[in-house]
mmCIF file of C-alpha atoms in Angstrom:
data_model
loop_
_atom_site.group_PDB
_atom_site.id
_atom_site.type_symbol
_atom_site.label_atom_id
_atom_site.label_comp_id
_atom_site.label_asym_id
_atom_site.label_seq_id
_atom_site.Cartn_x
_atom_site.Cartn_y
_atom_site.Cartn_z
ATOM 1 C CA MET A 1 1.104 -30.267 -90.506
ATOM 2 C CA LYS A 2 -1.193 -31.564 -88.237
ATOM 3 C CA ASP A 3 -4.376 -32.165 -90.559
ATOM 4 C CA PHE A 4 -4.783 -32.136 -94.716
ATOM 5 C CA ALA A 5 -8.024 -30.479 -95.226
ATOM 6 C CA GLY A 6 -7.839 -27.813 -98.059
ATOM 7 C CA LYS A 7 -4.380 -28.703 -98.729
ATOM 8 C CA ILE A 8 -2.600 -29.593 -102.011
ATOM 9 C CA ALA A 9 -0.850 -32.608 -102.453
ATOM 10 C CA VAL A 10 1.343 -34.223 -105.162
ATOM 11 C CA ILE A 11 1.383 -37.869 -106.021
ATOM 12 C CA THR A 12 3.773 -39.584 -108.009
ATOM 13 C CA GLY A 13 2.878 -43.207 -108.794
ATOM 14 C CA GLY A 14 -0.795 -42.637 -108.164
ATOM 15 C CA GLY A 15 -2.341 -45.390 -110.323
ATOM 16 C CA THR A 16 -1.488 -48.370 -107.990
ATOM 17 C CA GLY A 17 -0.766 -49.532 -104.475
ATOM 18 C CA MET A 18 0.856 -47.327 -102.303
ATOM 19 C CA GLY A 19 0.336 -44.011 -104.300
ATOM 20 C CA ARG A 20 -3.521 -45.093 -104.805
ATOM 21 C CA GLU A 21 -3.883 -45.448 -100.892
ATOM 22 C CA LEU A 22 -2.256 -42.094 -100.133
ATOM 23 C CA ALA A 23 -4.746 -40.496 -102.680
ATOM 24 C CA ARG A 24 -7.845 -42.080 -101.214
ATOM 25 C CA GLN A 25 -6.818 -41.436 -97.402
ATOM 26 C CA LEU A 26 -5.744 -37.652 -98.638
ATOM 27 C CA VAL A 27 -9.175 -37.527 -100.135
ATOM 28 C CA ALA A 28 -11.020 -38.608 -97.526
ATOM 29 C CA GLU A 29 -9.132 -36.072 -95.313
ATOM 30 C CA GLY A 30 -10.432 -33.009 -97.427
ATOM 31 C CA CYS A 31 -7.116 -32.542 -99.515
ATOM 32 C CA ASN A 32 -6.648 -31.693 -102.932
ATOM 33 C CA VAL A 33 -4.949 -34.327 -105.055
ATOM 34 C CA ALA A 34 -2.936 -34.108 -108.142
ATOM 35 C CA MET A 35 -1.184 -37.521 -109.374
ATOM 36 C CA CYS A 36 0.568 -38.874 -111.856
ATOM 37 C CA ASP A 37 1.712 -42.302 -113.499
ATOM 38 C CA VAL A 38 2.815 -43.532 -116.585
ATOM 39 C CA SER A 39 -0.796 -45.775 -116.912
ATOM 40 C CA GLU A 40 -3.598 -43.410 -117.356
ATOM 41 C CA ALA A 41 -6.112 -46.433 -117.227
ATOM 42 C CA ALA A 42 -4.839 -47.443 -113.223
ATOM 43 C CA MET A 43 -5.213 -43.226 -112.292
ATOM 44 C CA ALA A 44 -9.101 -43.322 -113.773
ATOM 45 C CA GLU A 45 -9.364 -46.155 -111.395
ATOM 46 C CA THR A 46 -7.655 -44.458 -108.291
ATOM 47 C CA LYS A 47 -9.694 -41.096 -109.115
ATOM 48 C CA ARG A 48 -12.882 -43.649 -109.447
ATOM 49 C CA LEU A 49 -12.342 -44.779 -105.784
ATOM 50 C CA CYS A 50 -11.417 -41.205 -104.284
ATOM 51 C CA GLU A 51 -14.881 -40.226 -105.625
ATOM 52 C CA THR A 52 -16.840 -43.119 -104.606
ATOM 53 C CA GLU A 53 -18.038 -41.045 -101.930
ATOM 54 C CA LYS A 54 -19.233 -37.833 -103.088
ATOM 55 C CA LEU A 55 -16.287 -35.118 -103.043
ATOM 56 C CA PRO A 56 -16.858 -31.870 -101.319
ATOM 57 C CA GLN A 57 -17.876 -29.139 -103.138
ATOM 58 C CA GLY A 58 -14.523 -27.294 -104.770
ATOM 59 C CA LEU A 59 -12.000 -30.427 -103.972
ATOM 60 C CA ARG A 60 -10.125 -31.451 -106.739
ATOM 61 C CA VAL A 61 -8.648 -34.608 -108.095
ATOM 62 C CA THR A 62 -6.520 -34.753 -110.795
ATOM 63 C CA THR A 63 -4.824 -36.768 -113.267
ATOM 64 C CA HIS A 64 -1.587 -36.436 -115.301
ATOM 65 C CA VAL A 65 0.513 -38.817 -117.274
ATOM 66 C CA ALA A 66 4.224 -38.921 -116.809
ATOM 67 C CA ASP A 67 7.140 -40.698 -116.645
ATOM 68 C CA VAL A 68 9.364 -39.611 -113.315
ATOM 69 C CA ALA A 69 12.291 -40.312 -114.911
ATOM 70 C CA ILE A 70 11.838 -37.599 -117.565
ATOM 71 C CA GLU A 71 12.162 -33.781 -116.621
ATOM 72 C CA ASP A 72 9.984 -32.398 -119.171
ATOM 73 C CA HIS A 73 7.208 -34.809 -118.355
ATOM 74 C CA LEU A 74 7.269 -33.677 -114.483
ATOM 75 C CA LYS A 75 7.476 -30.253 -116.127
ATOM 76 C CA ARG A 76 4.314 -30.883 -117.904
ATOM 77 C CA PHE A 77 2.770 -32.522 -114.853
ATOM 78 C CA ARG A 78 3.754 -29.342 -112.695
ATOM 79 C CA ASP A 79 1.997 -26.858 -115.288
ATOM 80 C CA GLU A 80 -1.142 -29.012 -115.567
ATOM 81 C CA LEU A 81 -1.709 -29.190 -112.149
ATOM 82 C CA ALA A 82 -0.860 -25.287 -111.643
ATOM 83 C CA GLU A 83 -3.732 -24.618 -114.026
ATOM 84 C CA GLN A 84 -6.081 -27.240 -113.410
ATOM 85 C CA GLN A 85 -5.916 -26.895 -109.505
ATOM 86 C CA LYS A 86 -5.773 -23.278 -109.654
ATOM 87 C CA THR A 87 -2.631 -22.784 -107.629
ATOM 88 C CA ASP A 88 0.890 -21.742 -107.681
ATOM 89 C CA ARG A 89 1.757 -23.734 -104.240
ATOM 90 C CA ILE A 90 1.490 -27.045 -103.006
ATOM 91 C CA HIS A 91 1.780 -28.233 -99.586
ATOM 92 C CA LEU A 92 2.757 -32.045 -99.710
ATOM 93 C CA LEU A 93 4.906 -33.980 -102.375
ATOM 94 C CA PHE A 94 4.841 -37.654 -102.505
ATOM 95 C CA ASN A 95 7.721 -38.959 -104.280
ATOM 96 C CA ASN A 96 6.273 -42.499 -104.490
ATOM 97 C CA ALA A 97 6.875 -44.086 -107.823
ATOM 98 C CA GLY A 98 9.104 -46.744 -108.627
ATOM 99 C CA ILE A 99 9.741 -50.071 -110.008
ATOM 100 C CA GLY A 100 11.943 -53.111 -109.639
ATOM 101 C CA GLY A 101 14.474 -54.701 -112.097
ATOM 102 C CA GLY A 102 17.901 -54.373 -113.192
ATOM 103 C CA GLY A 103 19.273 -56.037 -110.342
ATOM 104 C CA SER A 104 22.130 -57.727 -111.729
ATOM 105 C CA LEU A 105 25.210 -55.915 -113.785
ATOM 106 C CA PHE A 106 26.101 -59.492 -115.281
ATOM 107 C CA THR A 107 22.704 -60.617 -116.097
ATOM 108 C CA ASN A 108 20.635 -57.191 -117.036
ATOM 109 C CA THR A 109 21.006 -55.042 -119.869
ATOM 110 C CA ARG A 110 22.100 -51.456 -118.756
ATOM 111 C CA GLU A 111 19.210 -50.189 -120.308
ATOM 112 C CA GLN A 112 17.195 -52.398 -117.848
ATOM 113 C CA TRP A 113 19.575 -51.164 -114.727
ATOM 114 C CA GLU A 114 19.225 -47.526 -115.475
ATOM 115 C CA ARG A 115 15.719 -47.813 -116.185
ATOM 116 C CA THR A 116 15.126 -48.791 -112.545
ATOM 117 C CA PHE A 117 17.526 -46.660 -111.232
ATOM 118 C CA ASN A 118 16.532 -43.418 -113.115
ATOM 119 C CA ILE A 119 12.951 -44.011 -112.215
ATOM 120 C CA CYS A 120 13.547 -44.794 -108.250
ATOM 121 C CA TRP A 121 16.177 -42.124 -107.737
ATOM 122 C CA GLY A 122 15.703 -39.958 -110.450
ATOM 123 C CA GLY A 123 12.170 -39.669 -110.177
ATOM 124 C CA VAL A 124 12.640 -38.239 -106.456
ATOM 125 C CA TYR A 125 15.530 -36.240 -107.374
ATOM 126 C CA LEU A 126 13.722 -34.408 -110.124
ATOM 127 C CA GLY A 127 10.267 -34.405 -108.238
ATOM 128 C CA VAL A 128 12.098 -32.391 -105.717
ATOM 129 C CA ARG A 129 13.496 -30.196 -108.169
ATOM 130 C CA THR A 130 10.784 -29.610 -110.103
ATOM 131 C CA PHE A 131 7.934 -29.039 -107.439
ATOM 132 C CA LEU A 132 10.466 -26.830 -104.658
ATOM 133 C CA PRO A 133 9.455 -23.572 -105.762
ATOM 134 C CA MET A 134 5.674 -24.569 -105.163
ATOM 135 C CA LEU A 135 6.551 -26.184 -101.857
ATOM 136 C CA VAL A 136 8.365 -23.234 -100.544
ATOM 137 C CA ALA A 137 5.377 -20.733 -101.866
ATOM 138 C CA ALA A 138 3.114 -22.356 -99.471
ATOM 139 C CA ASP A 139 2.779 -21.542 -95.851
ATOM 140 C CA GLU A 140 3.926 -24.958 -94.908
ATOM 141 C CA ALA A 141 4.747 -28.109 -96.672
ATOM 142 C CA HIS A 142 6.431 -31.309 -96.488
ATOM 143 C CA ILE A 143 8.214 -33.645 -98.944
ATOM 144 C CA VAL A 144 7.751 -37.472 -98.757
ATOM 145 C CA ASN A 145 10.323 -39.506 -100.252
ATOM 146 C CA THR A 146 9.773 -43.039 -100.830
ATOM 147 C CA ALA A 147 12.971 -45.691 -99.992
ATOM 148 C CA SER A 148 12.911 -48.954 -98.583
ATOM 149 C CA VAL A 149 14.362 -51.351 -96.298
ATOM 150 C CA ASN A 150 16.674 -51.812 -99.475
ATOM 151 C CA GLY A 151 18.024 -48.107 -98.746
ATOM 152 C CA PHE A 152 19.796 -49.549 -95.571
ATOM 153 C CA TRP A 153 19.567 -53.160 -96.524
ATOM 154 C CA ALA A 154 20.767 -53.867 -99.911
ATOM 155 C CA SER A 155 19.575 -57.449 -100.690
ATOM 156 C CA ILE A 156 16.379 -59.723 -101.143
ATOM 157 C CA GLY A 157 18.153 -62.899 -100.481
ATOM 158 C CA MET A 158 21.012 -64.967 -101.799
ATOM 159 C CA GLY A 159 19.728 -66.288 -104.638
ATOM 160 C CA GLN A 160 19.151 -62.781 -106.841
ATOM 161 C CA ALA A 161 21.222 -59.633 -107.302
ATOM 162 C CA HIS A 162 19.250 -56.549 -106.369
ATOM 163 C CA THR A 163 21.667 -53.539 -107.435
ATOM 164 C CA ALA A 164 19.856 -50.912 -109.458
ATOM 165 C CA TYR A 165 17.067 -51.033 -106.858
ATOM 166 C CA SER A 166 19.037 -50.750 -103.822
ATOM 167 C CA SER A 167 21.263 -48.448 -105.160
ATOM 168 C CA ALA A 168 18.621 -45.913 -105.809
ATOM 169 C CA LYS A 169 16.910 -46.617 -102.603
ATOM 170 C CA PHE A 170 20.358 -45.783 -100.523
ATOM 171 C CA ALA A 171 20.759 -42.656 -102.835
ATOM 172 C CA VAL A 172 16.774 -41.625 -102.020
ATOM 173 C CA LYS A 173 17.487 -42.147 -98.116
ATOM 174 C CA GLY A 174 20.953 -40.140 -98.080
ATOM 175 C CA PHE A 175 19.252 -37.467 -100.214
ATOM 176 C CA THR A 176 16.244 -36.858 -97.806
ATOM 177 C CA GLU A 177 18.189 -37.000 -94.496
ATOM 178 C CA ALA A 178 20.826 -34.478 -96.632
ATOM 179 C CA LEU A 179 17.626 -32.194 -97.194
ATOM 180 C CA ILE A 180 16.534 -32.121 -93.641
ATOM 181 C CA ASN A 181 19.502 -29.526 -92.929
ATOM 182 C CA ASP A 182 19.512 -27.655 -96.270
ATOM 183 C CA LEU A 183 15.755 -26.920 -95.793
ATOM 184 C CA ARG A 184 16.346 -25.522 -92.180
ATOM 185 C CA LEU A 185 18.860 -23.058 -93.735
ATOM 186 C CA HIS A 186 16.866 -22.133 -96.418
ATOM 187 C CA ALA A 187 13.025 -22.978 -96.032
ATOM 188 C CA PRO A 188 12.405 -23.707 -92.425
ATOM 189 C CA HIS A 189 8.780 -24.208 -93.097
ATOM 190 C CA VAL A 190 9.439 -27.135 -95.492
ATOM 191 C CA LYS A 191 9.867 -30.368 -93.595
ATOM 192 C CA CYS A 192 10.863 -33.690 -95.409
ATOM 193 C CA SER A 193 10.643 -37.584 -94.521
ATOM 194 C CA VAL A 194 11.888 -40.386 -95.751
ATOM 195 C CA VAL A 195 9.909 -43.486 -95.952
ATOM 196 C CA MET A 196 11.190 -46.938 -95.580
ATOM 197 C CA PRO A 197 8.456 -49.699 -96.035
ATOM 198 C CA GLY A 198 9.275 -53.441 -95.793
ATOM 199 C CA HIS A 199 7.324 -55.847 -97.803
ATOM 200 C CA ILE A 200 4.043 -53.862 -98.694
ATOM 201 C CA GLY A 201 0.853 -55.736 -100.835
ATOM 202 C CA THR A 202 1.238 -53.861 -103.890
ATOM 203 C CA SER A 203 1.629 -54.784 -107.460
ATOM 204 C CA ILE A 204 5.362 -53.562 -107.737
ATOM 205 C CA VAL A 205 6.361 -57.191 -109.276
ATOM 206 C CA SER A 206 3.882 -57.142 -112.300
ATOM 207 C CA ASN A 207 4.118 -53.167 -112.527
ATOM 208 C CA SER A 208 7.869 -53.707 -112.954
ATOM 209 C CA ARG A 209 7.657 -56.111 -115.643
ATOM 210 C CA LYS A 210 5.429 -53.861 -117.902
ATOM 211 C CA VAL A 211 7.607 -51.041 -117.522
ATOM 212 C CA GLN A 212 10.625 -52.493 -118.333
ATOM 213 C CA SER A 213 9.585 -54.536 -121.139
ATOM 214 C CA ALA A 214 7.526 -51.526 -122.521
ATOM 215 C CA ASP A 215 4.936 -54.219 -123.918
ATOM 216 C CA GLY A 216 2.080 -54.054 -121.332
ATOM 217 C CA SER A 217 1.800 -57.731 -120.876
ATOM 218 C CA GLU A 218 1.812 -59.776 -117.746
ATOM 219 C CA ARG A 219 3.770 -62.644 -119.258
ATOM 220 C CA LEU A 220 7.427 -62.993 -119.509
ATOM 221 C CA ASN A 221 9.337 -62.820 -122.951
ATOM 222 C CA PRO A 222 11.640 -65.478 -124.111
ATOM 223 C CA ASP A 223 14.791 -63.666 -122.457
ATOM 224 C CA GLU A 224 12.986 -63.234 -119.538
ATOM 225 C CA VAL A 225 12.045 -66.838 -118.959
ATOM 226 C CA ALA A 226 15.591 -67.865 -119.336
ATOM 227 C CA LEU A 227 16.579 -65.303 -116.819
ATOM 228 C CA THR A 228 14.203 -66.679 -114.395
ATOM 229 C CA ARG A 229 14.802 -70.363 -114.886
ATOM 230 C CA LYS A 230 18.683 -69.246 -114.140
ATOM 231 C CA ARG A 231 17.821 -67.445 -111.102
ATOM 232 C CA MET A 232 15.838 -70.472 -109.676
ATOM 233 C CA VAL A 233 18.358 -73.119 -110.786
ATOM 234 C CA ALA A 234 20.965 -70.607 -108.856
ATOM 235 C CA ALA A 235 18.457 -70.102 -105.765
ATOM 236 C CA GLY A 236 18.564 -74.205 -105.726
ATOM 237 C CA VAL A 237 14.957 -74.793 -106.951
ATOM 238 C CA PRO A 238 14.231 -78.664 -107.164
ATOM 239 C CA ASP A 239 14.219 -79.231 -111.154
ATOM 240 C CA ALA A 240 14.058 -75.567 -111.920
ATOM 241 C CA ASP A 241 16.111 -76.598 -114.975
ATOM 242 C CA LYS A 242 13.666 -79.352 -116.437
ATOM 243 C CA MET A 243 10.650 -76.915 -115.858
ATOM 244 C CA SER A 244 8.715 -75.792 -119.017
ATOM 245 C CA ASP A 245 8.412 -72.389 -120.365
ATOM 246 C CA GLU A 246 4.750 -72.434 -119.242
ATOM 247 C CA ASP A 247 5.785 -73.760 -115.468
ATOM 248 C CA ILE A 248 8.408 -70.592 -115.133
ATOM 249 C CA GLN A 249 5.313 -68.142 -116.558
ATOM 250 C CA ALA A 250 3.230 -70.082 -113.823
ATOM 251 C CA VAL A 251 6.127 -69.337 -110.705
ATOM 252 C CA PHE A 252 6.442 -65.552 -112.093
ATOM 253 C CA ALA A 253 2.595 -64.958 -112.121
ATOM 254 C CA GLU A 254 2.371 -66.508 -108.649
ATOM 255 C CA ARG A 255 5.071 -64.849 -107.434
ATOM 256 C CA ALA A 256 3.430 -61.611 -108.254
ATOM 257 C CA ARG A 257 0.429 -62.512 -106.955
ATOM 258 C CA SER A 258 2.079 -63.627 -103.661
ATOM 259 C CA PHE A 259 3.671 -60.380 -103.379
ATOM 260 C CA LEU A 260 0.397 -58.289 -103.634
ATOM 261 C CA GLU A 261 -1.682 -60.865 -101.530
ATOM 262 C CA ASP A 262 0.326 -62.224 -98.667
ATOM 263 C CA ALA A 263 2.180 -59.178 -97.743
ATOM 264 C CA PRO A 264 2.373 -58.778 -93.844
ATOM 265 C CA THR A 265 1.398 -55.429 -94.421
ATOM 266 C CA THR A 266 -1.689 -53.852 -96.984
ATOM 267 C CA ALA A 267 -0.725 -50.675 -99.251
ATOM 268 C CA ALA A 268 -3.892 -48.900 -97.251
ATOM 269 C CA GLN A 269 -2.096 -49.931 -93.871
ATOM 270 C CA ALA A 270 1.236 -48.192 -95.279
ATOM 271 C CA ALA A 271 -0.316 -45.087 -96.035
ATOM 272 C CA LYS A 272 -1.863 -44.706 -93.151
ATOM 273 C CA ILE A 273 1.612 -45.239 -91.307
ATOM 274 C CA ILE A 274 3.258 -42.721 -93.801
ATOM 275 C CA LEU A 275 0.417 -39.811 -93.148
ATOM 276 C CA ASP A 276 0.506 -40.420 -89.130
ATOM 277 C CA GLY A 277 4.387 -39.811 -89.584
ATOM 278 C CA VAL A 278 3.770 -36.815 -91.636
ATOM 279 C CA LYS A 279 1.540 -35.265 -88.872
ATOM 280 C CA ALA A 280 4.125 -36.192 -86.224
ATOM 281 C CA GLU A 281 6.802 -34.744 -88.362
ATOM 282 C CA ARG A 282 9.089 -37.878 -88.302
ATOM 283 C CA TRP A 283 11.673 -37.431 -90.815
ATOM 284 C CA ARG A 284 12.191 -41.131 -90.708
ATOM 285 C CA ILE A 285 9.322 -43.627 -91.008
ATOM 286 C CA LEU A 286 9.730 -47.464 -91.122
ATOM 287 C CA VAL A 287 6.464 -49.226 -92.630
ATOM 288 C CA GLY A 288 5.809 -52.727 -90.965
ATOM 289 C CA ASP A 289 7.306 -54.697 -88.436
ATOM 290 C CA ASP A 290 9.427 -56.310 -90.796
ATOM 291 C CA ALA A 291 11.217 -53.096 -91.463
ATOM 292 C CA ARG A 292 11.500 -52.096 -87.819
ATOM 293 C CA ARG A 293 13.244 -55.806 -87.215
ATOM 294 C CA LEU A 294 15.188 -55.352 -90.293
ATOM 295 C CA ASP A 295 16.650 -52.018 -89.071
ATOM 296 C CA GLU A 296 17.409 -53.181 -85.629
ATOM 297 C CA ARG A 297 19.259 -56.096 -86.665
ATOM 298 C CA VAL A 298 21.504 -54.449 -89.221
ATOM 299 C CA ARG A 299 22.066 -51.995 -86.733
ATOM 300 C CA ALA A 300 23.223 -54.432 -84.042
ATOM 301 C CA THR A 301 25.434 -56.588 -86.663
ATOM 302 C CA PRO A 302 26.224 -54.626 -89.875
ATOM 303 C CA GLU A 303 29.227 -56.876 -90.627
ATOM 304 C CA GLN A 304 27.135 -60.135 -91.044
ATOM 305 C CA ALA A 305 24.292 -58.734 -92.722
ATOM 306 C CA TYR A 306 25.016 -60.000 -95.963
ATOM 307 C CA ASP A 307 25.743 -63.441 -94.816
ATOM 308 C CA ARG A 308 23.473 -66.376 -95.590
ATOM 309 C CA ALA A 309 22.676 -67.127 -91.586
ATOM 310 C CA PHE A 310 21.698 -63.514 -91.301
ATOM 311 C CA TYR A 311 19.219 -63.693 -94.081
ATOM 312 C CA GLU A 312 17.826 -67.184 -93.559
ATOM 313 C CA SER A 313 17.080 -66.580 -89.696
ATOM 314 C CA PHE A 314 15.689 -63.303 -90.576
ATOM 315 C CA THR A 315 13.206 -64.457 -92.927
ATOM 316 C CA GLN A 316 12.047 -67.276 -90.715
ATOM 317 C CA GLU A 317 11.724 -64.677 -88.099
ATOM 318 C CA VAL A 318 9.521 -62.549 -90.060
ATOM 319 C CA GLY A 319 7.677 -64.731 -92.424
ATOM 320 C CA TRP A 320 9.201 -63.586 -95.755
ATOM 321 C CA ARG A 321 9.183 -65.547 -98.816
ATOM 322 C CA LEU A 322 11.160 -63.771 -101.059
ATOM 323 C CA GLY A 323 14.166 -63.957 -102.993
#
């Protein structure tokens, strides 16, 4: 697929971050976009940004409220876009929606763990299941599943467990690799790619908190404050046990700000890398210099990948301030 003009793209998690930037860049190339998200307000802003420059006549940008972990929501999304986009086929499927959280089997609840896993993995699986007939109906099509560097390295540092997100992203990577031959055998005109971003400037930290808590607030609740303090103590943060609740709130707010604003790769840069990868029909798309370097290191010394020395030398090399 060398260009996107006149095509129809489906994007999950289109309200913010890479999903928003994918929508903007696709529309700029003359591609129709149907996006879903749990936040109607966030999608409205994405649509407004897409329409800043007047859309060509007939180009459609539609928004649909859906939780990708719930199959009936995705089926409703499919049916709505078929009606509103006036189509029985799509050309591009970006399974982009994701959240963090549920890192530990010990300190997080089962509900938190499974919420993260069911969005980050289940949303990809159900997205492909739901939209595959519409992809097959097109003359050419491409599935783009967003994994992460945590799909080949299950860590964000020594001081914090990261099991739910990493498990989901490993599943996305394996699923997409398995799809390569499945599609060749049964729908050779449909291609697929797995996207593995490093640290991208998005609002995933604050958005994940909102989705996990279901209260829409950017402030931690008392249980989250206590858990954050415990993690900081375990990570060796000086005097973390003496910090007030408001101090902990400030630490969380700064982490969310830094993740968004201080990342080595912006969401717009990431979207361009992804779209260029689709045009080049690359099945494996690493996003960011940090992702490429981490991939090289894990492949070179897999047995040392979870040692403290590996993490500390890597973060020093690429400038990560995570974990």
